[in-house]
Amino acid sequence: MAELTLPDGVRLHVEAHGPADAPVTVVLLHGWCQDRRTWQHQVAALHVLGARRPRVITYDARGHGRSGATNLSGATLSRLGDDLAEVLRRHAPTGPVVLGGHSLGGMTIMEFAHSHPEVFADRVAGLFLVSTTAEGHTHTQYGLPSRLAALMRAGETVGAGLLARSGPWCPHRALLPALRPAVRWLLFGDECDNEALELAMRSFGRASLRSIGGFRPSVGAQQRLETLAALADVPAAVLVGERDRLTPPPCARSIAEALPFADLSVLPGAGHMLPLERPHEVSAALTAVVDRATPARRRKAKRGAVTQLEKAA
């Protein structure tokens, strides 16, 4: 457990698990209004890999969880991408890295790839993108008919602007019981474990009004398919829930089409909170990416690809 002070003074809460000399470091980024605990099942799954065990780093994004509040100018995806670069510089300065992002975390990884392409190309050996999008709110319909979705998006945008100017307060904590049905409908699919819902609610209660509203404009506007298409032979997995109301399957399909080495999985009946809803499937997919990103495995895969090309010739 450590605290990292960013160049603009914001303090990040960072946790590291596993051996410092592991062959691969996995950095996991959580979603909007959530925190590092979103990945608790995946951290536990990677912990038991024995000799294959990677180092795992999780952290609370600025304005979330146990990290410090952000000012309004810092509540952008661009700043989150820079924050990730600083986390890597300070906590994983050498060796191959697998970047995993859920929702806002996935968008943060794309912003990092766009703003720090040299570092990305030099360090990133695997990508794990869960319930996220590279096209802002292009495909977001909240599971509603188009006209109702447009009205809801307009209301959400106006409301976000008001919340963004409300400061680093969390008065909505007192309203969590009343908000529970709406959060359950919006974030989860057909089945919802009570423990998973409670964790999502507690995380939401720790996000400030400024964080809830402040990140909304850049989240809605981001367009990074071209950034993804420019990536080289990075092993990747893209997961989405069939009933995800925030980043529905078309978001994942466009990402998978842009990435040349991506495996796409659509989980039936699942919603937006896949790391908590479907922990075993998510952990298995993440472990597979980590295996592919391990240096010895990557060298073997490249030799195999070369052999296939030689045979074809």
Tab-separated table of N, CA and C in Angstrom, residues 9-170:
chain	number	residue	atom	x	y	z
A	9	GLY	N	-0.558	17.709	-7.509
A	9	GLY	CA	-0.815	17.648	-6.081
A	9	GLY	C	-1.841	16.629	-5.639
A	10	VAL	N	-2.569	16.013	-6.574
A	10	VAL	CA	-3.555	15.001	-6.201
A	10	VAL	C	-2.835	13.748	-5.708
A	11	ARG	N	-3.351	13.159	-4.643
A	11	ARG	CA	-2.757	11.965	-4.050
A	11	ARG	C	-3.524	10.729	-4.505
A	12	LEU	N	-2.775	9.731	-5.024
A	12	LEU	CA	-3.381	8.472	-5.434
A	12	LEU	C	-3.089	7.386	-4.414
A	13	HIS	N	-4.105	6.574	-4.129
A	13	HIS	CA	-3.935	5.397	-3.270
A	13	HIS	C	-3.605	4.215	-4.172
A	14	VAL	N	-2.428	3.619	-3.976
A	14	VAL	CA	-1.927	2.549	-4.838
A	14	VAL	C	-1.658	1.311	-3.993
A	15	GLU	N	-2.036	0.136	-4.511
A	15	GLU	CA	-1.734	-1.119	-3.836
A	15	GLU	C	-1.026	-2.059	-4.799
A	16	ALA	N	0.011	-2.729	-4.307
A	16	ALA	CA	0.779	-3.674	-5.112
A	16	ALA	C	0.714	-5.051	-4.460
A	17	HIS	N	0.595	-6.078	-5.288
A	17	HIS	CA	0.507	-7.457	-4.827
A	17	HIS	C	1.487	-8.296	-5.640
A	18	GLY	N	2.107	-9.272	-5.008
A	18	GLY	CA	2.972	-10.177	-5.732
A	18	GLY	C	4.415	-9.739	-5.742
A	19	PRO	N	5.303	-10.591	-6.266
A	19	PRO	CA	6.744	-10.335	-6.219
A	19	PRO	C	7.176	-9.180	-7.116
A	20	ALA	N	8.091	-8.370	-6.612
A	20	ALA	CA	8.594	-7.237	-7.382
A	20	ALA	C	9.381	-7.678	-8.606
A	21	ASP	N	9.938	-8.908	-8.584
A	21	ASP	CA	10.738	-9.402	-9.702
A	21	ASP	C	9.948	-10.327	-10.626
A	22	ALA	N	8.614	-10.241	-10.583
A	22	ALA	CA	7.781	-11.074	-11.454
A	22	ALA	C	8.067	-10.758	-12.917
A	23	PRO	N	7.902	-11.733	-13.814
A	23	PRO	CA	8.198	-11.489	-15.237
A	23	PRO	C	7.260	-10.493	-15.901
A	24	VAL	N	6.068	-10.304	-15.330
A	24	VAL	CA	5.076	-9.383	-15.903
A	24	VAL	C	4.413	-8.611	-14.765
A	25	THR	N	4.105	-7.346	-15.016
A	25	THR	CA	3.313	-6.544	-14.076
A	25	THR	C	1.940	-6.281	-14.685
A	26	VAL	N	0.900	-6.534	-13.915
A	26	VAL	CA	-0.476	-6.277	-14.341
A	26	VAL	C	-0.978	-5.041	-13.604
A	27	VAL	N	-1.468	-4.057	-14.345
A	27	VAL	CA	-2.044	-2.849	-13.756
A	27	VAL	C	-3.531	-2.829	-14.098
A	28	LEU	N	-4.375	-2.788	-13.074
A	28	LEU	CA	-5.824	-2.869	-13.260
A	28	LEU	C	-6.474	-1.549	-12.876
A	29	LEU	N	-7.294	-1.010	-13.773
A	29	LEU	CA	-7.931	0.289	-13.587
A	29	LEU	C	-9.448	0.114	-13.512
A	30	HIS	N	-10.055	0.723	-12.523
A	30	HIS	CA	-11.486	0.550	-12.267
A	30	HIS	C	-12.334	1.540	-13.079
A	31	GLY	N	-13.646	1.407	-12.914
A	31	GLY	CA	-14.589	2.221	-13.664
A	31	GLY	C	-15.006	3.500	-12.953
A	32	TRP	N	-15.808	4.273	-13.642
A	32	TRP	CA	-16.336	5.555	-13.177
A	32	TRP	C	-17.174	5.334	-11.917
A	33	CYS	N	-16.896	6.093	-10.877
A	33	CYS	CA	-17.617	6.038	-9.604
A	33	CYS	C	-17.443	4.708	-8.876
A	34	GLN	N	-16.395	3.960	-9.218
A	34	GLN	CA	-16.059	2.730	-8.512
A	34	GLN	C	-14.661	2.893	-7.905
A	35	ASP	N	-14.023	1.819	-7.498
A	35	ASP	CA	-12.662	1.914	-6.988
A	35	ASP	C	-11.935	0.598	-7.230
A	36	ARG	N	-10.706	0.498	-6.722
A	36	ARG	CA	-9.826	-0.638	-7.012
A	36	ARG	C	-10.443	-1.973	-6.602
A	37	ARG	N	-11.398	-1.972	-5.661
A	37	ARG	CA	-11.985	-3.220	-5.174
A	37	ARG	C	-12.808	-3.936	-6.237
A	38	THR	N	-13.135	-3.239	-7.328
A	38	THR	CA	-13.811	-3.885	-8.457
A	38	THR	C	-13.056	-5.129	-8.899
A	39	TRP	N	-11.719	-5.101	-8.765
A	39	TRP	CA	-10.857	-6.170	-9.275
A	39	TRP	C	-10.466	-7.177	-8.204
A	40	GLN	N	-11.146	-7.215	-7.076
A	40	GLN	CA	-10.692	-8.055	-5.973
A	40	GLN	C	-10.625	-9.541	-6.343
A	41	HIS	N	-11.570	-10.029	-7.120
A	41	HIS	CA	-11.564	-11.440	-7.500
A	41	HIS	C	-10.411	-11.755	-8.447
A	42	GLN	N	-10.100	-10.828	-9.343
A	42	GLN	CA	-9.025	-11.071	-10.296
A	42	GLN	C	-7.654	-11.000	-9.612
A	43	VAL	N	-7.502	-10.091	-8.647
A	43	VAL	CA	-6.256	-10.030	-7.871
A	43	VAL	C	-6.037	-11.354	-7.146
A	44	ALA	N	-7.103	-11.889	-6.552
A	44	ALA	CA	-7.001	-13.165	-5.840
A	44	ALA	C	-6.672	-14.308	-6.795
A	45	ALA	N	-7.256	-14.307	-7.985
A	45	ALA	CA	-7.003	-15.376	-8.954
A	45	ALA	C	-5.558	-15.356	-9.435
A	46	LEU	N	-5.011	-14.184	-9.675
A	46	LEU	CA	-3.625	-14.084	-10.129
A	46	LEU	C	-2.649	-14.455	-9.017
A	47	HIS	N	-3.089	-14.288	-7.784
A	47	HIS	CA	-2.226	-14.558	-6.635
A	47	HIS	C	-1.847	-16.033	-6.536
A	48	VAL	N	-2.686	-16.920	-7.058
A	48	VAL	CA	-2.474	-18.360	-6.868
A	48	VAL	C	-1.846	-19.023	-8.090
A	49	LEU	N	-1.222	-18.267	-8.965
A	49	LEU	CA	-0.650	-18.836	-10.185
A	49	LEU	C	0.726	-19.459	-9.981
A	50	GLY	N	1.263	-19.370	-8.774
A	50	GLY	CA	2.554	-19.995	-8.506
A	50	GLY	C	3.679	-19.317	-9.260
A	51	ALA	N	4.467	-20.104	-10.009
A	51	ALA	CA	5.606	-19.560	-10.744
A	51	ALA	C	5.169	-18.587	-11.824
A	52	ARG	N	3.920	-18.675	-12.242
A	52	ARG	CA	3.400	-17.775	-13.279
A	52	ARG	C	2.833	-16.489	-12.677
A	53	ARG	N	2.924	-16.353	-11.377
A	53	ARG	CA	2.289	-15.229	-10.694
A	53	ARG	C	2.904	-13.895	-11.103
A	54	PRO	N	2.092	-12.950	-11.576
A	54	PRO	CA	2.616	-11.627	-11.923
A	54	PRO	C	2.574	-10.685	-10.716
A	55	ARG	N	3.203	-9.563	-10.850
A	55	ARG	CA	2.996	-8.470	-9.908
A	55	ARG	C	1.714	-7.764	-10.337
A	56	VAL	N	0.877	-7.413	-9.385
A	56	VAL	CA	-0.403	-6.776	-9.702
A	56	VAL	C	-0.493	-5.437	-8.976
A	57	ILE	N	-0.821	-4.400	-9.716
A	57	ILE	CA	-0.974	-3.062	-9.154
A	57	ILE	C	-2.403	-2.598	-9.405
A	58	THR	N	-3.074	-2.169	-8.351
A	58	THR	CA	-4.381	-1.536	-8.467
A	58	THR	C	-4.316	-0.178	-7.791
A	59	TYR	N	-5.113	0.753	-8.264
A	59	TYR	CA	-5.140	2.063	-7.603
A	59	TYR	C	-6.495	2.718	-7.811
A	60	ASP	N	-6.825	3.616	-6.895
A	60	ASP	CA	-8.046	4.406	-7.008
A	60	ASP	C	-7.756	5.636	-7.857
A	61	ALA	N	-8.530	5.837	-8.900
A	61	ALA	CA	-8.351	7.019	-9.748
A	61	ALA	C	-8.600	8.288	-8.942
A	62	ARG	N	-8.050	9.382	-9.409
A	62	ARG	CA	-8.282	10.674	-8.744
A	62	ARG	C	-9.779	10.912	-8.550
A	63	GLY	N	-10.145	11.371	-7.361
A	63	GLY	CA	-11.545	11.639	-7.067
A	63	GLY	C	-12.371	10.414	-6.753
A	64	HIS	N	-11.729	9.263	-6.610
A	64	HIS	CA	-12.434	8.016	-6.340
A	64	HIS	C	-11.792	7.298	-5.155
A	65	GLY	N	-12.585	6.456	-4.492
A	65	GLY	CA	-12.063	5.607	-3.436
A	65	GLY	C	-11.290	6.358	-2.378
A	66	ARG	N	-10.090	5.881	-2.095
A	66	ARG	CA	-9.256	6.473	-1.060
A	66	ARG	C	-8.250	7.472	-1.619
A	67	SER	N	-8.338	7.763	-2.913
A	67	SER	CA	-7.468	8.789	-3.491
A	67	SER	C	-8.017	10.176	-3.201
A	68	GLY	N	-7.166	11.174	-3.398
A	68	GLY	CA	-7.572	12.540	-3.112
A	68	GLY	C	-8.534	13.101	-4.141
A	69	ALA	N	-9.198	14.174	-3.753
A	69	ALA	CA	-10.142	14.855	-4.644
A	69	ALA	C	-9.399	15.510	-5.801
A	70	THR	N	-10.077	15.629	-6.916
A	70	THR	CA	-9.517	16.324	-8.064
A	70	THR	C	-10.227	17.656	-8.246
A	71	ASN	N	-9.505	18.641	-8.798
A	71	ASN	CA	-10.215	19.860	-9.180
A	71	ASN	C	-10.936	19.601	-10.493
A	72	LEU	N	-11.802	20.509	-10.882
A	72	LEU	CA	-12.638	20.262	-12.051
A	72	LEU	C	-11.814	20.151	-13.329
A	73	SER	N	-10.746	20.941	-13.443
A	73	SER	CA	-9.916	20.885	-14.650
A	73	SER	C	-9.180	19.558	-14.772
A	74	GLY	N	-9.029	18.846	-13.644
A	74	GLY	CA	-8.355	17.558	-13.678
A	74	GLY	C	-9.283	16.385	-13.895
A	75	ALA	N	-10.575	16.635	-13.981
A	75	ALA	CA	-11.557	15.553	-14.154
A	75	ALA	C	-11.762	15.266	-15.634
A	76	THR	N	-10.709	14.775	-16.283
A	76	THR	CA	-10.755	14.470	-17.708
A	76	THR	C	-10.052	13.149	-17.980
A	77	LEU	N	-10.405	12.516	-19.075
A	77	LEU	CA	-9.719	11.294	-19.478
A	77	LEU	C	-8.255	11.561	-19.800
A	78	SER	N	-7.969	12.705	-20.382
A	78	SER	CA	-6.577	13.042	-20.681
A	78	SER	C	-5.725	13.033	-19.422
A	79	ARG	N	-6.245	13.625	-18.352
A	79	ARG	CA	-5.498	13.639	-17.100
A	79	ARG	C	-5.378	12.232	-16.519
A	80	LEU	N	-6.417	11.416	-16.652
A	80	LEU	CA	-6.333	10.043	-16.178
A	80	LEU	C	-5.268	9.250	-16.929
A	81	GLY	N	-5.145	9.507	-18.238
A	81	GLY	CA	-4.095	8.851	-19.011
A	81	GLY	C	-2.715	9.250	-18.524
A	82	ASP	N	-2.538	10.526	-18.203
A	82	ASP	CA	-1.265	10.984	-17.644
A	82	ASP	C	-1.016	10.381	-16.265
A	83	ASP	N	-2.075	10.235	-15.472
A	83	ASP	CA	-1.929	9.607	-14.153
A	83	ASP	C	-1.423	8.172	-14.292
A	84	LEU	N	-1.950	7.441	-15.260
A	84	LEU	CA	-1.489	6.071	-15.491
A	84	LEU	C	-0.011	6.057	-15.858
A	85	ALA	N	0.408	6.994	-16.689
A	85	ALA	CA	1.831	7.077	-17.049
A	85	ALA	C	2.692	7.287	-15.810
A	86	GLU	N	2.205	8.100	-14.877
A	86	GLU	CA	2.964	8.364	-13.657
A	86	GLU	C	2.984	7.132	-12.748
A	87	VAL	N	1.875	6.402	-12.676
A	87	VAL	CA	1.853	5.169	-11.884
A	87	VAL	C	2.874	4.174	-12.427
A	88	LEU	N	2.928	4.028	-13.743
A	88	LEU	CA	3.910	3.130	-14.339
A	88	LEU	C	5.335	3.595	-14.049
A	89	ARG	N	5.569	4.876	-14.178
A	89	ARG	CA	6.914	5.406	-13.950
A	89	ARG	C	7.389	5.153	-12.532
A	90	ARG	N	6.483	5.277	-11.583
A	90	ARG	CA	6.861	5.158	-10.181
A	90	ARG	C	6.779	3.733	-9.645
A	91	HIS	N	5.799	2.954	-10.107
A	91	HIS	CA	5.553	1.647	-9.492
A	91	HIS	C	5.851	0.458	-10.399
A	92	ALA	N	6.059	0.679	-11.678
A	92	ALA	CA	6.424	-0.404	-12.598
A	92	ALA	C	7.361	0.167	-13.659
A	93	PRO	N	8.549	0.617	-13.256
A	93	PRO	CA	9.423	1.347	-14.180
A	93	PRO	C	10.073	0.497	-15.254
A	94	THR	N	10.123	-0.833	-15.069
A	94	THR	CA	10.771	-1.691	-16.055
A	94	THR	C	9.936	-2.936	-16.287
A	95	GLY	N	10.225	-3.613	-17.398
A	95	GLY	CA	9.590	-4.888	-17.685
A	95	GLY	C	8.265	-4.763	-18.410
A	96	PRO	N	7.781	-5.883	-18.962
A	96	PRO	CA	6.501	-5.869	-19.687
A	96	PRO	C	5.320	-5.664	-18.747
A	97	VAL	N	4.299	-5.031	-19.289
A	97	VAL	CA	3.115	-4.674	-18.506
A	97	VAL	C	1.858	-5.130	-19.244
A	98	VAL	N	0.909	-5.667	-18.504
A	98	VAL	CA	-0.437	-5.914	-19.005
A	98	VAL	C	-1.348	-4.872	-18.383
A	99	LEU	N	-2.070	-4.137	-19.210
A	99	LEU	CA	-2.991	-3.122	-18.729
A	99	LEU	C	-4.421	-3.642	-18.843
A	100	GLY	N	-5.141	-3.626	-17.716
A	100	GLY	CA	-6.530	-4.050	-17.705
A	100	GLY	C	-7.426	-2.921	-17.236
A	101	GLY	N	-8.499	-2.666	-17.966
A	101	GLY	CA	-9.385	-1.569	-17.603
A	101	GLY	C	-10.849	-1.952	-17.704
A	102	HIS	N	-11.613	-1.581	-16.673
A	102	HIS	CA	-13.061	-1.759	-16.687
A	102	HIS	C	-13.713	-0.406	-16.910
A	103	SER	N	-14.560	-0.286	-17.938
A	103	SER	CA	-15.329	0.928	-18.180
A	103	SER	C	-14.424	2.154	-18.322
A	104	LEU	N	-14.497	3.095	-17.407
A	104	LEU	CA	-13.632	4.280	-17.439
A	104	LEU	C	-12.162	3.880	-17.450
A	105	GLY	N	-11.823	2.773	-16.772
A	105	GLY	CA	-10.443	2.310	-16.771
A	105	GLY	C	-9.957	1.928	-18.154
A	106	GLY	N	-10.814	1.291	-18.945
A	106	GLY	CA	-10.453	0.965	-20.320
A	106	GLY	C	-10.241	2.211	-21.157
A	107	MET	N	-11.098	3.205	-20.972
A	107	MET	CA	-10.953	4.461	-21.704
A	107	MET	C	-9.664	5.174	-21.287
A	108	THR	N	-9.303	5.047	-20.021
A	108	THR	CA	-8.050	5.627	-19.536
A	108	THR	C	-6.860	4.999	-20.246
A	109	ILE	N	-6.900	3.679	-20.428
A	109	ILE	CA	-5.809	3.001	-21.132
A	109	ILE	C	-5.704	3.501	-22.568
A	110	MET	N	-6.831	3.689	-23.228
A	110	MET	CA	-6.808	4.202	-24.598
A	110	MET	C	-6.234	5.610	-24.652
A	111	GLU	N	-6.573	6.424	-23.653
A	111	GLU	CA	-6.041	7.787	-23.616
A	111	GLU	C	-4.535	7.758	-23.374
A	112	PHE	N	-4.087	6.853	-22.521
A	112	PHE	CA	-2.655	6.683	-22.289
A	112	PHE	C	-1.953	6.274	-23.580
A	113	ALA	N	-2.533	5.344	-24.334
A	113	ALA	CA	-1.945	4.915	-25.600
A	113	ALA	C	-1.862	6.071	-26.592
A	114	HIS	N	-2.875	6.946	-26.568
A	114	HIS	CA	-2.894	8.090	-27.477
A	114	HIS	C	-1.872	9.155	-27.081
A	115	SER	N	-1.779	9.431	-25.792
A	115	SER	CA	-0.927	10.534	-25.330
A	115	SER	C	0.520	10.125	-25.086
A	116	HIS	N	0.756	8.830	-24.863
A	116	HIS	CA	2.101	8.343	-24.557
A	116	HIS	C	2.425	7.140	-25.448
A	117	PRO	N	2.396	7.320	-26.777
A	117	PRO	CA	2.547	6.168	-27.676
A	117	PRO	C	3.901	5.475	-27.561
A	118	GLU	N	4.973	6.231	-27.297
A	118	GLU	CA	6.289	5.603	-27.193
A	118	GLU	C	6.368	4.704	-25.968
A	119	VAL	N	5.874	5.199	-24.835
A	119	VAL	CA	5.882	4.394	-23.615
A	119	VAL	C	5.007	3.159	-23.800
A	120	PHE	N	3.852	3.347	-24.414
A	120	PHE	CA	2.944	2.225	-24.648
A	120	PHE	C	3.631	1.161	-25.498
A	121	ALA	N	4.225	1.578	-26.614
A	121	ALA	CA	4.863	0.618	-27.511
A	121	ALA	C	6.020	-0.112	-26.842
A	122	ASP	N	6.728	0.574	-25.967
A	122	ASP	CA	7.899	0.008	-25.318
A	122	ASP	C	7.545	-0.940	-24.183
A	123	ARG	N	6.420	-0.690	-23.501
A	123	ARG	CA	6.150	-1.390	-22.251
A	123	ARG	C	4.971	-2.369	-22.297
A	124	VAL	N	3.951	-2.070	-23.055
A	124	VAL	CA	2.694	-2.824	-22.940
A	124	VAL	C	2.758	-4.117	-23.752
A	125	ALA	N	2.593	-5.249	-23.054
A	125	ALA	CA	2.667	-6.563	-23.678
A	125	ALA	C	1.309	-7.249	-23.748
A	126	GLY	N	0.265	-6.636	-23.193
A	126	GLY	CA	-1.060	-7.231	-23.231
A	126	GLY	C	-2.117	-6.230	-22.814
A	127	LEU	N	-3.334	-6.385	-23.371
A	127	LEU	CA	-4.455	-5.502	-23.053
A	127	LEU	C	-5.659	-6.341	-22.626
A	128	PHE	N	-6.370	-5.821	-21.630
A	128	PHE	CA	-7.557	-6.500	-21.126
A	128	PHE	C	-8.627	-5.434	-20.934
A	129	LEU	N	-9.594	-5.393	-21.836
A	129	LEU	CA	-10.596	-4.326	-21.871
A	129	LEU	C	-11.976	-4.903	-21.585
A	130	VAL	N	-12.583	-4.442	-20.493
A	130	VAL	CA	-13.825	-5.032	-19.995
A	130	VAL	C	-14.910	-3.965	-19.893
A	131	SER	N	-16.048	-4.218	-20.534
A	131	SER	CA	-17.209	-3.318	-20.405
A	131	SER	C	-16.807	-1.870	-20.625
A	132	THR	N	-16.206	-1.603	-21.775
A	132	THR	CA	-15.706	-0.260	-22.048
A	132	THR	C	-16.008	0.123	-23.491
A	133	THR	N	-15.579	1.308	-23.890
A	133	THR	CA	-15.858	1.803	-25.232
A	133	THR	C	-14.736	2.707	-25.711
A	134	ALA	N	-14.577	2.764	-27.020
A	134	ALA	CA	-13.635	3.700	-27.633
A	134	ALA	C	-14.381	4.796	-28.387
A	135	GLU	N	-15.706	4.860	-28.205
A	135	GLU	CA	-16.537	5.776	-28.993
A	135	GLU	C	-17.466	6.625	-28.132
A	136	GLY	N	-17.025	6.999	-26.946
A	136	GLY	CA	-17.850	7.855	-26.108
A	136	GLY	C	-19.222	7.255	-25.863
A	137	HIS	N	-20.252	8.097	-25.981
A	137	HIS	CA	-21.612	7.582	-25.740
A	137	HIS	C	-22.335	7.201	-27.033
A	138	THR	N	-21.572	6.944	-28.102
A	138	THR	CA	-22.167	6.643	-29.404
A	138	THR	C	-23.193	5.517	-29.331
A	139	HIS	N	-22.869	4.440	-28.617
A	139	HIS	CA	-23.740	3.260	-28.586
A	139	HIS	C	-24.573	3.150	-27.309
A	140	THR	N	-24.464	4.120	-26.406
A	140	THR	CA	-25.147	4.011	-25.119
A	140	THR	C	-26.636	4.319	-25.265
A	141	GLN	N	-27.466	3.314	-24.990
A	141	GLN	CA	-28.914	3.477	-25.079
A	141	GLN	C	-29.607	3.175	-23.748
A	142	TYR	N	-28.843	2.793	-22.740
A	142	TYR	CA	-29.385	2.457	-21.410
A	142	TYR	C	-30.425	1.344	-21.476
A	143	GLY	N	-30.403	0.558	-22.551
A	143	GLY	CA	-31.402	-0.492	-22.701
A	143	GLY	C	-32.786	0.039	-23.023
A	144	LEU	N	-32.861	1.288	-23.531
A	144	LEU	CA	-34.142	1.947	-23.782
A	144	LEU	C	-34.336	2.196	-25.275
A	145	PRO	N	-35.562	2.465	-25.713
A	145	PRO	CA	-35.782	2.907	-27.095
A	145	PRO	C	-35.005	4.193	-27.374
A	146	SER	N	-34.703	4.441	-28.617
A	146	SER	CA	-33.804	5.537	-28.996
A	146	SER	C	-34.267	6.901	-28.473
A	147	ARG	N	-35.553	7.206	-28.603
A	147	ARG	CA	-36.032	8.523	-28.162
A	147	ARG	C	-35.907	8.687	-26.658
A	148	LEU	N	-36.257	7.653	-25.908
A	148	LEU	CA	-36.119	7.728	-24.452
A	148	LEU	C	-34.651	7.806	-24.056
A	149	ALA	N	-33.808	7.084	-24.777
A	149	ALA	CA	-32.378	7.125	-24.479
A	149	ALA	C	-31.808	8.517	-24.714
A	150	ALA	N	-32.248	9.173	-25.782
A	150	ALA	CA	-31.776	10.523	-26.067
A	150	ALA	C	-32.196	11.501	-24.976
A	151	LEU	N	-33.439	11.357	-24.495
A	151	LEU	CA	-33.902	12.213	-23.409
A	151	LEU	C	-33.117	11.951	-22.130
A	152	MET	N	-32.858	10.682	-21.846
A	152	MET	CA	-32.111	10.346	-20.644
A	152	MET	C	-30.682	10.878	-20.732
A	153	ARG	N	-30.071	10.778	-21.912
A	153	ARG	CA	-28.708	11.280	-22.077
A	153	ARG	C	-28.672	12.793	-21.903
A	154	ALA	N	-29.673	13.489	-22.444
A	154	ALA	CA	-29.716	14.939	-22.290
A	154	ALA	C	-29.855	15.329	-20.826
A	155	GLY	N	-30.743	14.630	-20.117
A	155	GLY	CA	-30.907	14.921	-18.699
A	155	GLY	C	-29.658	14.598	-17.903
A	156	GLU	N	-29.009	13.499	-18.267
A	156	GLU	CA	-27.772	13.106	-17.582
A	156	GLU	C	-26.680	14.153	-17.802
A	157	THR	N	-26.596	14.669	-19.018
A	157	THR	CA	-25.565	15.659	-19.330
A	157	THR	C	-25.770	16.940	-18.537
A	158	VAL	N	-27.017	17.405	-18.477
A	158	VAL	CA	-27.314	18.611	-17.704
A	158	VAL	C	-27.034	18.368	-16.218
A	159	GLY	N	-27.507	17.243	-15.716
A	159	GLY	CA	-27.286	16.916	-14.310
A	159	GLY	C	-25.814	16.793	-13.970
A	160	ALA	N	-25.029	16.212	-14.893
A	160	ALA	CA	-23.591	16.063	-14.656
A	160	ALA	C	-22.922	17.418	-14.521
A	161	GLY	N	-23.358	18.381	-15.340
A	161	GLY	CA	-22.784	19.723	-15.253
A	161	GLY	C	-23.037	20.361	-13.896
A	162	LEU	N	-24.212	20.153	-13.355
A	162	LEU	CA	-24.525	20.691	-12.026
A	162	LEU	C	-23.713	19.996	-10.942
A	163	LEU	N	-23.619	18.676	-11.032
A	163	LEU	CA	-22.855	17.929	-10.030
A	163	LEU	C	-21.378	18.300	-10.059
A	164	ALA	N	-20.854	18.526	-11.263
A	164	ALA	CA	-19.427	18.832	-11.404
A	164	ALA	C	-19.035	20.082	-10.632
A	165	ARG	N	-19.982	20.991	-10.452
A	165	ARG	CA	-19.697	22.255	-9.766
A	165	ARG	C	-20.119	22.215	-8.296
A	166	SER	N	-20.423	21.011	-7.806
A	166	SER	CA	-20.900	20.883	-6.425
A	166	SER	C	-19.796	20.589	-5.424
A	167	GLY	N	-18.568	20.429	-5.910
A	167	GLY	CA	-17.440	20.268	-5.006
A	167	GLY	C	-17.145	18.834	-4.620
A	168	PRO	N	-16.158	18.634	-3.755
A	168	PRO	CA	-15.697	17.297	-3.375
A	168	PRO	C	-16.514	16.683	-2.242
A	169	TRP	N	-17.834	16.796	-2.312
A	169	TRP	CA	-18.688	16.291	-1.252
A	169	TRP	C	-19.377	15.002	-1.689
A	170	CYS	N	-19.855	14.240	-0.705
A	170	CYS	CA	-20.530	12.970	-0.991
A	170	CYS	C	-21.870	12.892	-0.255
